XYZ file of C-alpha atoms in Angstrom:
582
model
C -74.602 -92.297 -62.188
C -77.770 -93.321 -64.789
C -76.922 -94.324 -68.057
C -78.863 -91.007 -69.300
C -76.449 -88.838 -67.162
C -73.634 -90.506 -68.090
C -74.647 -89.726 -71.662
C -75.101 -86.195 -71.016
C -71.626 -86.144 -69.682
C -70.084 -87.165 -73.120
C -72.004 -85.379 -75.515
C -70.307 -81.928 -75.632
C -67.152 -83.925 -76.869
C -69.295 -86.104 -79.311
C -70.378 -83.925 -81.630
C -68.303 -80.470 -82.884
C -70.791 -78.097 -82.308
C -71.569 -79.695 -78.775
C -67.609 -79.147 -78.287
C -67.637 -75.276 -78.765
C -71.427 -74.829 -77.507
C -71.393 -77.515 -74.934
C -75.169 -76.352 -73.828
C -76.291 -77.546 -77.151
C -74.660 -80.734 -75.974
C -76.597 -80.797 -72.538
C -79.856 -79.822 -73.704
C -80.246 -82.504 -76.696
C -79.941 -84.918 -73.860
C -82.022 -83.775 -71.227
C -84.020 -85.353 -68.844
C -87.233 -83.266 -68.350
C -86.665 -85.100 -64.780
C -84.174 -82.799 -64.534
C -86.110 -79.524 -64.799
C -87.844 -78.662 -61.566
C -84.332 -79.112 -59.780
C -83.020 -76.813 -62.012
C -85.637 -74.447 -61.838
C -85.151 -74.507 -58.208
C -81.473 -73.782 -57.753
C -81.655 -71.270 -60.079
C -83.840 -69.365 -58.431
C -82.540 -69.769 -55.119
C -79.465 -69.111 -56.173
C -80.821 -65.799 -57.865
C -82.214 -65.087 -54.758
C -78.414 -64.991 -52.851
C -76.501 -63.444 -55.410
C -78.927 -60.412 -56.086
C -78.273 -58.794 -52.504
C -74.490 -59.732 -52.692
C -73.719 -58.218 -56.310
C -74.976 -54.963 -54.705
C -72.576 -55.138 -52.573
C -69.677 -56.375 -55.048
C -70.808 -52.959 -57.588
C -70.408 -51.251 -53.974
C -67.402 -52.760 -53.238
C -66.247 -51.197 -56.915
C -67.675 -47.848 -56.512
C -69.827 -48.083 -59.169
C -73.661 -48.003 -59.632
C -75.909 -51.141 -58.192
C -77.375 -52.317 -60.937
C -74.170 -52.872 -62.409
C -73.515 -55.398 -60.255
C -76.391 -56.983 -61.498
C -75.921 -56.256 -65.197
C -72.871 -58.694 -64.484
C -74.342 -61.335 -62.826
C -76.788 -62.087 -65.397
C -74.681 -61.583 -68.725
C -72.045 -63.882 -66.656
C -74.217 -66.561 -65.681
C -76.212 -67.063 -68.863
C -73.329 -66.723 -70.808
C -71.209 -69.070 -68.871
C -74.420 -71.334 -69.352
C -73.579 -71.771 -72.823
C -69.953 -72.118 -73.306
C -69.041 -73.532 -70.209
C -68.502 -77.188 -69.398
C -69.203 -77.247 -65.312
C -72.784 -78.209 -64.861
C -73.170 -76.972 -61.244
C -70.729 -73.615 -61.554
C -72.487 -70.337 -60.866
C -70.542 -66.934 -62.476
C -70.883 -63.742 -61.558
C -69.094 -60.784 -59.510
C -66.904 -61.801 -56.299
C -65.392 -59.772 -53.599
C -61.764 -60.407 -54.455
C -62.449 -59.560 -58.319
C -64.563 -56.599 -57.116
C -61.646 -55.330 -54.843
C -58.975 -55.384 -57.873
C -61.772 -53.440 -60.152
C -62.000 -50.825 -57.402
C -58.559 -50.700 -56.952
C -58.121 -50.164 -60.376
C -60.992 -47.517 -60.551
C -58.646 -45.290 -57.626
C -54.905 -45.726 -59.383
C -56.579 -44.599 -62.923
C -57.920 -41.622 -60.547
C -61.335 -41.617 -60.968
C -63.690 -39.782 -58.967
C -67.120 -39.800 -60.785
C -69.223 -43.082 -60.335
C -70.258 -43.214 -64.103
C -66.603 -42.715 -65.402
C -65.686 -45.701 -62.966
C -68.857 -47.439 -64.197
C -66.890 -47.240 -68.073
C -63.638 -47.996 -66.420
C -64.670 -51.311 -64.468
C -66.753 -52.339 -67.896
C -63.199 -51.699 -69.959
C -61.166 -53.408 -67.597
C -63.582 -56.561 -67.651
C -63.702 -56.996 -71.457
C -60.021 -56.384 -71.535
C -59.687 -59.602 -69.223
C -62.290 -61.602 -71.182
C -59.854 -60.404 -74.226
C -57.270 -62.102 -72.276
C -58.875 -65.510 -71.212
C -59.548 -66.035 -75.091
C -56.482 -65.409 -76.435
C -55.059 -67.477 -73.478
C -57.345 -70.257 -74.443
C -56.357 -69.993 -78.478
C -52.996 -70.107 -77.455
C -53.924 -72.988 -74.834
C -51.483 -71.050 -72.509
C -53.837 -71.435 -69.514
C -51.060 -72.820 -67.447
C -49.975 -69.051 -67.283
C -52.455 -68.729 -64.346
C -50.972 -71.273 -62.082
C -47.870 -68.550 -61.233
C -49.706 -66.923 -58.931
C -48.952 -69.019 -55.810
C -51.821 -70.237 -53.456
C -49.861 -69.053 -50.662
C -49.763 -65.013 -52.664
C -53.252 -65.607 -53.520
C -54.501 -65.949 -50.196
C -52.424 -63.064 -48.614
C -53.485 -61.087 -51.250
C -57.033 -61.977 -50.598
C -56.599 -61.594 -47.079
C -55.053 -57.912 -47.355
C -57.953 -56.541 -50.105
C -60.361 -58.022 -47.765
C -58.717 -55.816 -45.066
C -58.091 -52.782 -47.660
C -62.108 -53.164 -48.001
C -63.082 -53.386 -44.787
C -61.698 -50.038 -43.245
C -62.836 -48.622 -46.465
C -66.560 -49.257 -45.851
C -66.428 -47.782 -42.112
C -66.954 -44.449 -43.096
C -70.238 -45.662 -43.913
C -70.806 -47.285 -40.734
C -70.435 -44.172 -39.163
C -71.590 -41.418 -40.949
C -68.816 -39.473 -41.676
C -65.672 -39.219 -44.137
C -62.213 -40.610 -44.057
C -58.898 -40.036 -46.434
C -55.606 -41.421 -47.408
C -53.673 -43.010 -49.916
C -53.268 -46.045 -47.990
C -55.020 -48.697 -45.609
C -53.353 -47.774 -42.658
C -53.636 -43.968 -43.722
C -57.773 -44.265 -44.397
C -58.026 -46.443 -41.069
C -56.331 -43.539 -38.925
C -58.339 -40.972 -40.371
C -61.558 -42.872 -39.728
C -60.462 -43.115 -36.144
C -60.454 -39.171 -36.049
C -63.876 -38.573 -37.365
C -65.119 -40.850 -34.283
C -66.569 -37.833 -32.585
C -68.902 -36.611 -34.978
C -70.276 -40.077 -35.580
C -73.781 -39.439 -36.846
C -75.837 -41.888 -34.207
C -78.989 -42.499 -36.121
C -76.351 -44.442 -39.088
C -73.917 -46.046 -36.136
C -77.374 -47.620 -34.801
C -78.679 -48.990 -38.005
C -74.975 -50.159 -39.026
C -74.642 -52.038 -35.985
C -77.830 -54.063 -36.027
C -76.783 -54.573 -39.654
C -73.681 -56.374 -38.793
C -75.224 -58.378 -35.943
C -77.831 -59.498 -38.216
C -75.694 -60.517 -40.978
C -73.134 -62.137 -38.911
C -74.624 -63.280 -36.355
C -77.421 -65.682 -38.886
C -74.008 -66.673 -40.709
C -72.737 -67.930 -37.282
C -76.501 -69.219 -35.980
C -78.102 -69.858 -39.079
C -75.709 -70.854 -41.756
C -78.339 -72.054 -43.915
C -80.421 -68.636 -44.307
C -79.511 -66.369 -46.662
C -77.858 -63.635 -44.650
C -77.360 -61.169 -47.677
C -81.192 -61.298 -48.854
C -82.590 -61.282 -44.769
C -80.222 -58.084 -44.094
C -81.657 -56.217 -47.496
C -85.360 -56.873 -47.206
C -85.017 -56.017 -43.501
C -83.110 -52.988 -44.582
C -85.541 -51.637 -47.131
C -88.527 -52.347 -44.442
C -86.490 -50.346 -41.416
C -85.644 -47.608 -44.098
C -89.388 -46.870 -45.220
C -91.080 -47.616 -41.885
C -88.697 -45.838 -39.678
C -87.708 -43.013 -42.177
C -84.658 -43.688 -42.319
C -83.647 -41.042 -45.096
C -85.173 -38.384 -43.198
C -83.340 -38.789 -39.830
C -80.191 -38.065 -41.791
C -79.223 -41.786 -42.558
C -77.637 -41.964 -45.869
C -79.274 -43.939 -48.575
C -78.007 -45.674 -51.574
C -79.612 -43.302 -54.044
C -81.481 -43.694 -57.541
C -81.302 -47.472 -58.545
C -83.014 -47.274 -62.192
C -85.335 -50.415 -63.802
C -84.364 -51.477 -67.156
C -81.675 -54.292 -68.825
C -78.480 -53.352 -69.716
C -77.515 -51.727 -73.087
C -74.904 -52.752 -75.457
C -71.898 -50.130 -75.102
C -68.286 -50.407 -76.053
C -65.908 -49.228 -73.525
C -64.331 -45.377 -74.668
C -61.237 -46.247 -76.129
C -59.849 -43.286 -75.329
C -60.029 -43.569 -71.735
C -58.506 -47.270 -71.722
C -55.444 -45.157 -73.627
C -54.947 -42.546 -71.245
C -54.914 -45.335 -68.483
C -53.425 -48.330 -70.888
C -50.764 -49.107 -68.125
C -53.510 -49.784 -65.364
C -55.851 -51.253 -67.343
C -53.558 -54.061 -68.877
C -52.493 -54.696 -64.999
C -55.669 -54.863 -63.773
C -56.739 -57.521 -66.676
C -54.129 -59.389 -65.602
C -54.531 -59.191 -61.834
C -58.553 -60.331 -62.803
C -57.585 -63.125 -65.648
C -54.876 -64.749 -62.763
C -57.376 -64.700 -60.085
C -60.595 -65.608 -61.775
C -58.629 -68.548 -63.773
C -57.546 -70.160 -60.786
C -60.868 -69.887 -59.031
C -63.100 -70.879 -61.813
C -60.856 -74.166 -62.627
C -60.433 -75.305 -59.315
C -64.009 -75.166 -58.652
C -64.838 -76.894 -61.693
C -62.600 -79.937 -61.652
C -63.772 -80.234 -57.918
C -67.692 -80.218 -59.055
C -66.591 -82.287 -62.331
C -65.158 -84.989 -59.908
C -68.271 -84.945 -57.143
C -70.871 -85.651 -60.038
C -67.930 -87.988 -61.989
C -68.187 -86.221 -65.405
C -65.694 -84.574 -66.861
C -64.627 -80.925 -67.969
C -62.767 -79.303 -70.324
C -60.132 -76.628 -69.241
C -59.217 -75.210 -72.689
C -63.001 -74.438 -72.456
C -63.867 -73.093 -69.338
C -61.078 -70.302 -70.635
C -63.529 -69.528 -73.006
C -66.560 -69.982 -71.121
C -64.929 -67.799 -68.858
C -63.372 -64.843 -71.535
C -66.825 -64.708 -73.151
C -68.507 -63.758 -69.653
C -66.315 -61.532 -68.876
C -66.610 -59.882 -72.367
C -70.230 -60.096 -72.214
C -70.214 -58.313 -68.945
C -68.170 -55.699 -70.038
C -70.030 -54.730 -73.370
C -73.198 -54.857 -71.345
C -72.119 -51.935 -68.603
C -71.048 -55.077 -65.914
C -68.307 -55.925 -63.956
C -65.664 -59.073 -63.459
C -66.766 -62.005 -63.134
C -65.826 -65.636 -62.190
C -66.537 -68.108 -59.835
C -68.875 -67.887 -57.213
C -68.045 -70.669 -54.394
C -71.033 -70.325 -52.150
C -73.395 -69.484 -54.913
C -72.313 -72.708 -56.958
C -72.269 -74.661 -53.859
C -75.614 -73.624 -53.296
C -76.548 -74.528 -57.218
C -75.581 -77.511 -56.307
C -77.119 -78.645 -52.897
C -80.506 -76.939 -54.788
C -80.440 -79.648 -57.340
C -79.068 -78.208 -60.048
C -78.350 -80.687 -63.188
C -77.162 -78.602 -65.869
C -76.560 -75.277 -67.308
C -79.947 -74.268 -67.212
C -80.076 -73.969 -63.939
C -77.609 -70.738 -64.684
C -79.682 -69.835 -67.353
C -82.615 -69.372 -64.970
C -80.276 -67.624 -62.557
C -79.545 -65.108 -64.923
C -83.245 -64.480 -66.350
C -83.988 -63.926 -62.730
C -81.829 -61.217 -62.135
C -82.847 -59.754 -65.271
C -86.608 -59.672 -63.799
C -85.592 -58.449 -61.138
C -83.940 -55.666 -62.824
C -86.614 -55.175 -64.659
C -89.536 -54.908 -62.355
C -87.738 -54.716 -58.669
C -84.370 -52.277 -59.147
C -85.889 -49.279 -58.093
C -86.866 -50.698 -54.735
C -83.143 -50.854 -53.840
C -82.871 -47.040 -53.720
C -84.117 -46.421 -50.222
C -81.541 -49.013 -49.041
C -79.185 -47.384 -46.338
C -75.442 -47.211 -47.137
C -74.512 -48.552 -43.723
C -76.555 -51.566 -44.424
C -74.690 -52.247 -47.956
C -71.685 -51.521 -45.772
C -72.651 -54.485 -43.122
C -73.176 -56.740 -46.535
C -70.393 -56.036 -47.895
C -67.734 -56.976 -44.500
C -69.416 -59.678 -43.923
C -68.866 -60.575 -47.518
C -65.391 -59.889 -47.311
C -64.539 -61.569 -44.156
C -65.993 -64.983 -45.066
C -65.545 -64.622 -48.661
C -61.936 -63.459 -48.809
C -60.497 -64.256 -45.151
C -58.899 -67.674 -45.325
C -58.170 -67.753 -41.895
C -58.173 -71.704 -41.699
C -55.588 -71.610 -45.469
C -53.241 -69.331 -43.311
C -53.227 -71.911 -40.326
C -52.310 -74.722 -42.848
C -49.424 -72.416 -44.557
C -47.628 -71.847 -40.775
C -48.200 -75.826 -39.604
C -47.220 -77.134 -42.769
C -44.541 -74.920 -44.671
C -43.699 -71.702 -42.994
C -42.289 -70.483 -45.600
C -45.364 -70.223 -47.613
C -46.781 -68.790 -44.527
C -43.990 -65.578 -44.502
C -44.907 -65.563 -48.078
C -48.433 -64.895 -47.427
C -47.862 -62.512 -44.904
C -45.695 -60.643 -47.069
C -48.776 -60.397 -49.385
C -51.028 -59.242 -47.159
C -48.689 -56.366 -45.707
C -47.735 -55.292 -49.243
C -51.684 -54.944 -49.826
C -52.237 -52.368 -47.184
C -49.367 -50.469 -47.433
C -49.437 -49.818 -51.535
C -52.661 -50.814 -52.335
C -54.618 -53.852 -53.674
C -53.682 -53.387 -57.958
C -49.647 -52.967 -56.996
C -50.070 -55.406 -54.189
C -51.206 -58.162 -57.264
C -48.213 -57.221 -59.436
C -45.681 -57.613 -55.566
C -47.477 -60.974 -55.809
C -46.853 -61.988 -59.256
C -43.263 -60.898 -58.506
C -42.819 -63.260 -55.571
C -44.365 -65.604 -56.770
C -42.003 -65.954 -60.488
C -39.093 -65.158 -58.059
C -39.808 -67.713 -56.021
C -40.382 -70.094 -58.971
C -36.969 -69.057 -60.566
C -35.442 -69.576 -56.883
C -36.780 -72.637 -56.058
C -35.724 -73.679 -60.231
C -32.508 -72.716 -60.151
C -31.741 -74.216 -56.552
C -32.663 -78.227 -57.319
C -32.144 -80.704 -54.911
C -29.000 -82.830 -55.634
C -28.301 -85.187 -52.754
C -25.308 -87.609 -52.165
C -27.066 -91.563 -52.092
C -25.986 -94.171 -49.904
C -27.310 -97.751 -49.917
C -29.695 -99.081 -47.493
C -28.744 -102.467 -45.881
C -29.827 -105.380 -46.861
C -31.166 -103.844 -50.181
C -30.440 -102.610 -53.216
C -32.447 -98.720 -52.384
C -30.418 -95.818 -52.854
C -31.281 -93.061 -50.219
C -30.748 -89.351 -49.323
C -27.519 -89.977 -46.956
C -28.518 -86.756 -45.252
C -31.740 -87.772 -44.116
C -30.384 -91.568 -43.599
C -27.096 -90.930 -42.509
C -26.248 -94.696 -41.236
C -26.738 -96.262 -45.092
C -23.883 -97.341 -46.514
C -21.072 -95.559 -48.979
C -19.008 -97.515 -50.679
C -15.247 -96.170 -50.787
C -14.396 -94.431 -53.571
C -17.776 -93.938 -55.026
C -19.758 -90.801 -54.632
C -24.177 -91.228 -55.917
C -25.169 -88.146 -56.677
C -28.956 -87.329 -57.837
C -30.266 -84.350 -59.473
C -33.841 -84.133 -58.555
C -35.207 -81.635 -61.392
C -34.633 -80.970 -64.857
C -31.354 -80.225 -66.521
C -31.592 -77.142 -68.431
C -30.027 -73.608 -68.567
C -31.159 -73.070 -65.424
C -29.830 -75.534 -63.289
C -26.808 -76.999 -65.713
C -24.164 -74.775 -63.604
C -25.681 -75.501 -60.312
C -25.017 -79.474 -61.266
C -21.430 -78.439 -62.145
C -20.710 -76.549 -59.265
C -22.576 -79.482 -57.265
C -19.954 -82.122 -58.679
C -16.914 -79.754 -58.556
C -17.440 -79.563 -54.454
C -18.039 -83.151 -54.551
C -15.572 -84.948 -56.558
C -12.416 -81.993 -56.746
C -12.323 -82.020 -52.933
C -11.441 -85.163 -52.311
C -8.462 -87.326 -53.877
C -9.996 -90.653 -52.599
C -13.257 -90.401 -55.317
C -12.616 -92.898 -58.265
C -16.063 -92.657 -59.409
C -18.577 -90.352 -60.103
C -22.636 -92.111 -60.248
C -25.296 -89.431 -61.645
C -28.797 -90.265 -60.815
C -30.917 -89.123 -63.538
C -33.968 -90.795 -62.290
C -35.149 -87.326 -61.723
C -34.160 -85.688 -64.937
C -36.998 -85.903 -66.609
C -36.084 -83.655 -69.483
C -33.066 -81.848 -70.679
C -32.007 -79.126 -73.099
C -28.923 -78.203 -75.234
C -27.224 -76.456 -72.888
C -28.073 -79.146 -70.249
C -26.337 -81.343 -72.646
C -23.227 -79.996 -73.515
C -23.238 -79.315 -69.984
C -23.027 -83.272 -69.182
C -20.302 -82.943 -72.140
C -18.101 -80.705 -69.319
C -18.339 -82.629 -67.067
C -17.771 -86.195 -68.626
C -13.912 -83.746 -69.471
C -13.966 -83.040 -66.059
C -14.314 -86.099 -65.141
C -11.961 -87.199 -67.163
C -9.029 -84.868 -66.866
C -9.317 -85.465 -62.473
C -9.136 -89.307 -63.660
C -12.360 -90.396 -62.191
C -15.118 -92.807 -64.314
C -18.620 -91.213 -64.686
C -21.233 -93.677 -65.056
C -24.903 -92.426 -65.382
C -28.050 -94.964 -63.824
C -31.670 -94.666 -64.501
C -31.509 -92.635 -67.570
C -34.432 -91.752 -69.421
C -34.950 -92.549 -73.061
C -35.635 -88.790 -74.046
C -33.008 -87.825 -72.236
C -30.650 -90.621 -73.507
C -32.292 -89.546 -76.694
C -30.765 -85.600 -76.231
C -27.413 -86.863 -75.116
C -26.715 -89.645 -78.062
C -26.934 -86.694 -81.103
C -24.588 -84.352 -78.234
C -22.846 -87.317 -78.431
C -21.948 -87.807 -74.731
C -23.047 -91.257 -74.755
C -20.158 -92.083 -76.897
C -18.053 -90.033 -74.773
C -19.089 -92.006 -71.244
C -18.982 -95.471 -73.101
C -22.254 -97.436 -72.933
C -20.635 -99.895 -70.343
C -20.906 -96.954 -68.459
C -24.787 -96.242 -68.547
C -26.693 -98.334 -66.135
C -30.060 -99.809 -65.286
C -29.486 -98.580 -61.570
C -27.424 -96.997 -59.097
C -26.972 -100.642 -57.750
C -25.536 -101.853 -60.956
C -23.588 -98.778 -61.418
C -21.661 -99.237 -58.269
C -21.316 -102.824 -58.925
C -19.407 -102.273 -61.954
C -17.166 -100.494 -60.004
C -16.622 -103.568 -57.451
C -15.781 -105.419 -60.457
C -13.840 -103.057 -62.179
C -11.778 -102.507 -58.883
C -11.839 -106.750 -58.005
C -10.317 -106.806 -61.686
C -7.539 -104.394 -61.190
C -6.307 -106.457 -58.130
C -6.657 -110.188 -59.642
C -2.812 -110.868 -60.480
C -1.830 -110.964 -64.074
C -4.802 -108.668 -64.776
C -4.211 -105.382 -66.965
């Protein structure tokens, strides 16, 4: 890294206005070197994103150049405020999915009311990320599971899929559900209209099969251009294929949301915000650290909360959608050359040409195309085929987990199928917290280690002394499962003279964890058995001393190790039998 670049790096945190407008930061030190490789990404990056954010405002059911309204509030606006040079924001599928999803529980029929709805939803989430990031609470996001995530992914992607092959075919399908939309599609098979089957089919060859040939082309811009040309050379419109409709010119307006209609649909709205402040968190800050760490400067999380509320607040004051993340369109940015923000910025003013000057050329696109670009969106951009191969080779529970996910996606729809998997996921954290490891030590030969005896069952015991270690915090949560966990232990057996707690992994402990070592130093006591305590940390020694349980073990009692700990016994014991002693 050049010493300019690594200066550029530490600005933003330099100076306080650099801290809250980190662009300021990037641009006082930049390289003009730096330009034409920004100027470059940006507008090849503008030049993938344009064909798929009609298909994300598709994807939502709401007008086209929404989608693009989005993408180039969020990307200048992340620009600014964000602190991930290479990151590009805008609409994705899975953010799209939860906005459409939204759009159908709140019951909304006409595009424009869903328009207003999907704008309300996404400043309601950019609400969100900023309070979040005042509070710095952005830990919230990480209890959404990666293994819910993806089988939530996987199922909208799914939910989306059969949803766009009505247009694939011409005709109309219904149902509440997945599975209830897919089987009426399967009925309307017969009156298949075969001018649209024919142009939906070479769209999906197209866009698939340069993804599979040609990774490298743009897949989304080839399938639109070739789109528009088929539509006006063949007359397309006129041999009854459907068309996208009226796609006006023109930049987006400043409008706040109706209030009223976020009222009458407060309870979907709030979950929805959620749903898109969970997901878009964990995407954006994943991608960032990971870009952060390839170019080995560093980012600031608290910010890219903000970065990432004020985009999504932009976008929804200025008639857009949600926004976060893009991974192919940053990983592009970033192959193109990109340096710095301004590579965004450039992204953004593109789209806003384009918008201004090009929109209305999108009309005569044919919905069965849009339909091809947005599958093939879906598939590769929501499909973690590979992520569900890892969850059943490496922990199949995670695995059942995402399954679970995915089913409870199709069957009650992608907004309740978010709030299943924020419920499996705290229920698994609560499970998996309450349920802490606490094995029984024994002492591998020749040393002085203490190991799981139920993964090395040949180390050695010594008689009369049971190591126990609890391998978590000791707080409300787990204090009764650590008394119920010495009670089988110790009350079972009349040959246990001493009791050795392992608090090398307590690594914190509250007052009822406390008086809960209080118990059991009494219980302890009243069965006739010595507790000593190894490995304790000072915090938690700290917590214990003003309980005073300390005093109530003995500090001859608290050891450096389990090793000394059961030493003291040996002596204690080789003192008891010496004659004349006691």
């Amino acid at each position: 890294m050049s010493g300019t670049e690594g200066r550029l790096g530490r600005e933003p945190s330099s100076a306080p206005i650099g801290r809250w407008l980190p662009i300021l930061g990037l641009l006082r030190s930049y390289n003009r070197g730096w330009l034409r490789g920004d100027l470059i990404a940006g507008v090849a990056v503008a030049a993938l994103i344009i064909p798929k954010n009609l298909g994300y405002a598709g994807i939502a059911g709401i007008p086209l150049q929404n989608g693009l309204y989005a993408a180039a509030v969020g990307a200048i606006l992340y620009a600014i405020f964000g602190t991930c040079r290479q990151i590009s924001m805008g609409p994705s599928s899975g953010l799209a999915a939860v906005a459409a999803s939204a759009v159908l529980a709140a019951g909304i029929a006409n595009e424009a009311d869903a328009a207003v709805f999907v704008a309300a939803i996404t400043l309601v989430s950019g609400l969100l990320f900023l309070v979040l990031a005042v509070a710095r609470m952005g830990w919230i996001a990480q209890f959404l599971s990666r293994a819910v995530v993806t089988g939530f992914l996987f199922g909208a992607a799914l939910d989306v899929v059969i949803g766009e092959l009505p247009k694939l075919t011409g005709t109309d399908a219904t149902g509440s559900t997945a599975p209830q939309e897919l089987w009426s599609w399967l009925g309307t098979l017969g009156d298949a209209h075969l001018s649209t089957v024919v142009v939906g089919v070479i769209a999906l060859v197209v866009v698939f099969g340069l993804r599979i040939v040609a990774p490298r082309v743009p897949g989304a811009l080839v399938l639109v251009v070739g789109g528009l040309l088929a539509s006006w050379l063949f007359n397309l419109g006129e041999h009854g294929v459907a068309l996208v409709g009226d796609v006006p010119s023109g930049l987006p307006e400043f409008s706040v949301p109706d209030g009223e209609l976020l009222w009458d649909n407060v309870g979907t709205v709030l979950t929805a915000a959620v749903a898109l402040l969970l997901i878009g968190f964990s995407q954006t800050a994943g991608d960032a650290r990971a870009f952060a760490a390839k170019h080995r400067y560093q980012i600031d999380i608290n910010q890219e909360s903000i970065a990432q509320g004020i985009a999504n607040t932009g976008s929804g004051v200025f008639q857009g959608m949600p926004v976060s993340t893009s991974l192919s369109a940053s990983s592009l940015n970033d192959h193109a050359g990109a340096k710095t923000g301004v590579a965004s910025i450039v992204s953004g003013l593109t789209v806003l040409l384009t918008l201004l000057f090009l929109a209305p050329l999108f009309s005569a696109l044919p919905k069965a195309v849009l339909a091809a670009l947005i599958i093939e969106a879906v598939v590769f951009g929501m499909m973690d085929v590979a992520e569900l191969r890892r969850l059943a080779r490496v922990q199949r529970f995670d695995f059942w987990i995402a399954l679970l996910a995915i089913v409870a996606t199709l069957l009650v729809g992608v907004l309740a199928g978010v709030v299943i998997g924020i419920a499996v996921s705290l229920l698994w954290l609560i499970a998996v917290t309450t349920h802490p490891n606490m094995p029984v030590l024994g002492r591998q030969a020749g040393s002085q280690a203490y190991r799981d005896i139920s993964a090395y069952p040949d180390d050695e015991q010594t008689a009369g002394v049971v190591v126990v270690r609890l391998d978590g915090g000791l707080f409300f949560a787990t204090a009764d499962p650590l008394e119920d966990r010495i009670r089988d232990l110790v009350l079972g057996s009349t040959s246990v003279t001493d009791l050795v707690l392992d608090c090398e992994g307590i690594n914190f402990i509250d007052s009822q964890g406390s008086a809960k070592v209080a118990e059991v130093v009494q219980l302890t006591e009243e069965s006739g058995i010595t507790l000593r305590l190894a490995r304790l940390k000072l915090a938690v020694a700290a917590t214990l001393e003003r309980e005073g349980v300390l005093e109530q073990i003995g500090m001859d009692h608290i050891h450096g190790n389990v090793y000394e700990a059961v030493n003291a016994h040996d002596a204690e014991v080789s003192d008891r039998r010496e004659p004349g002693s006691g």
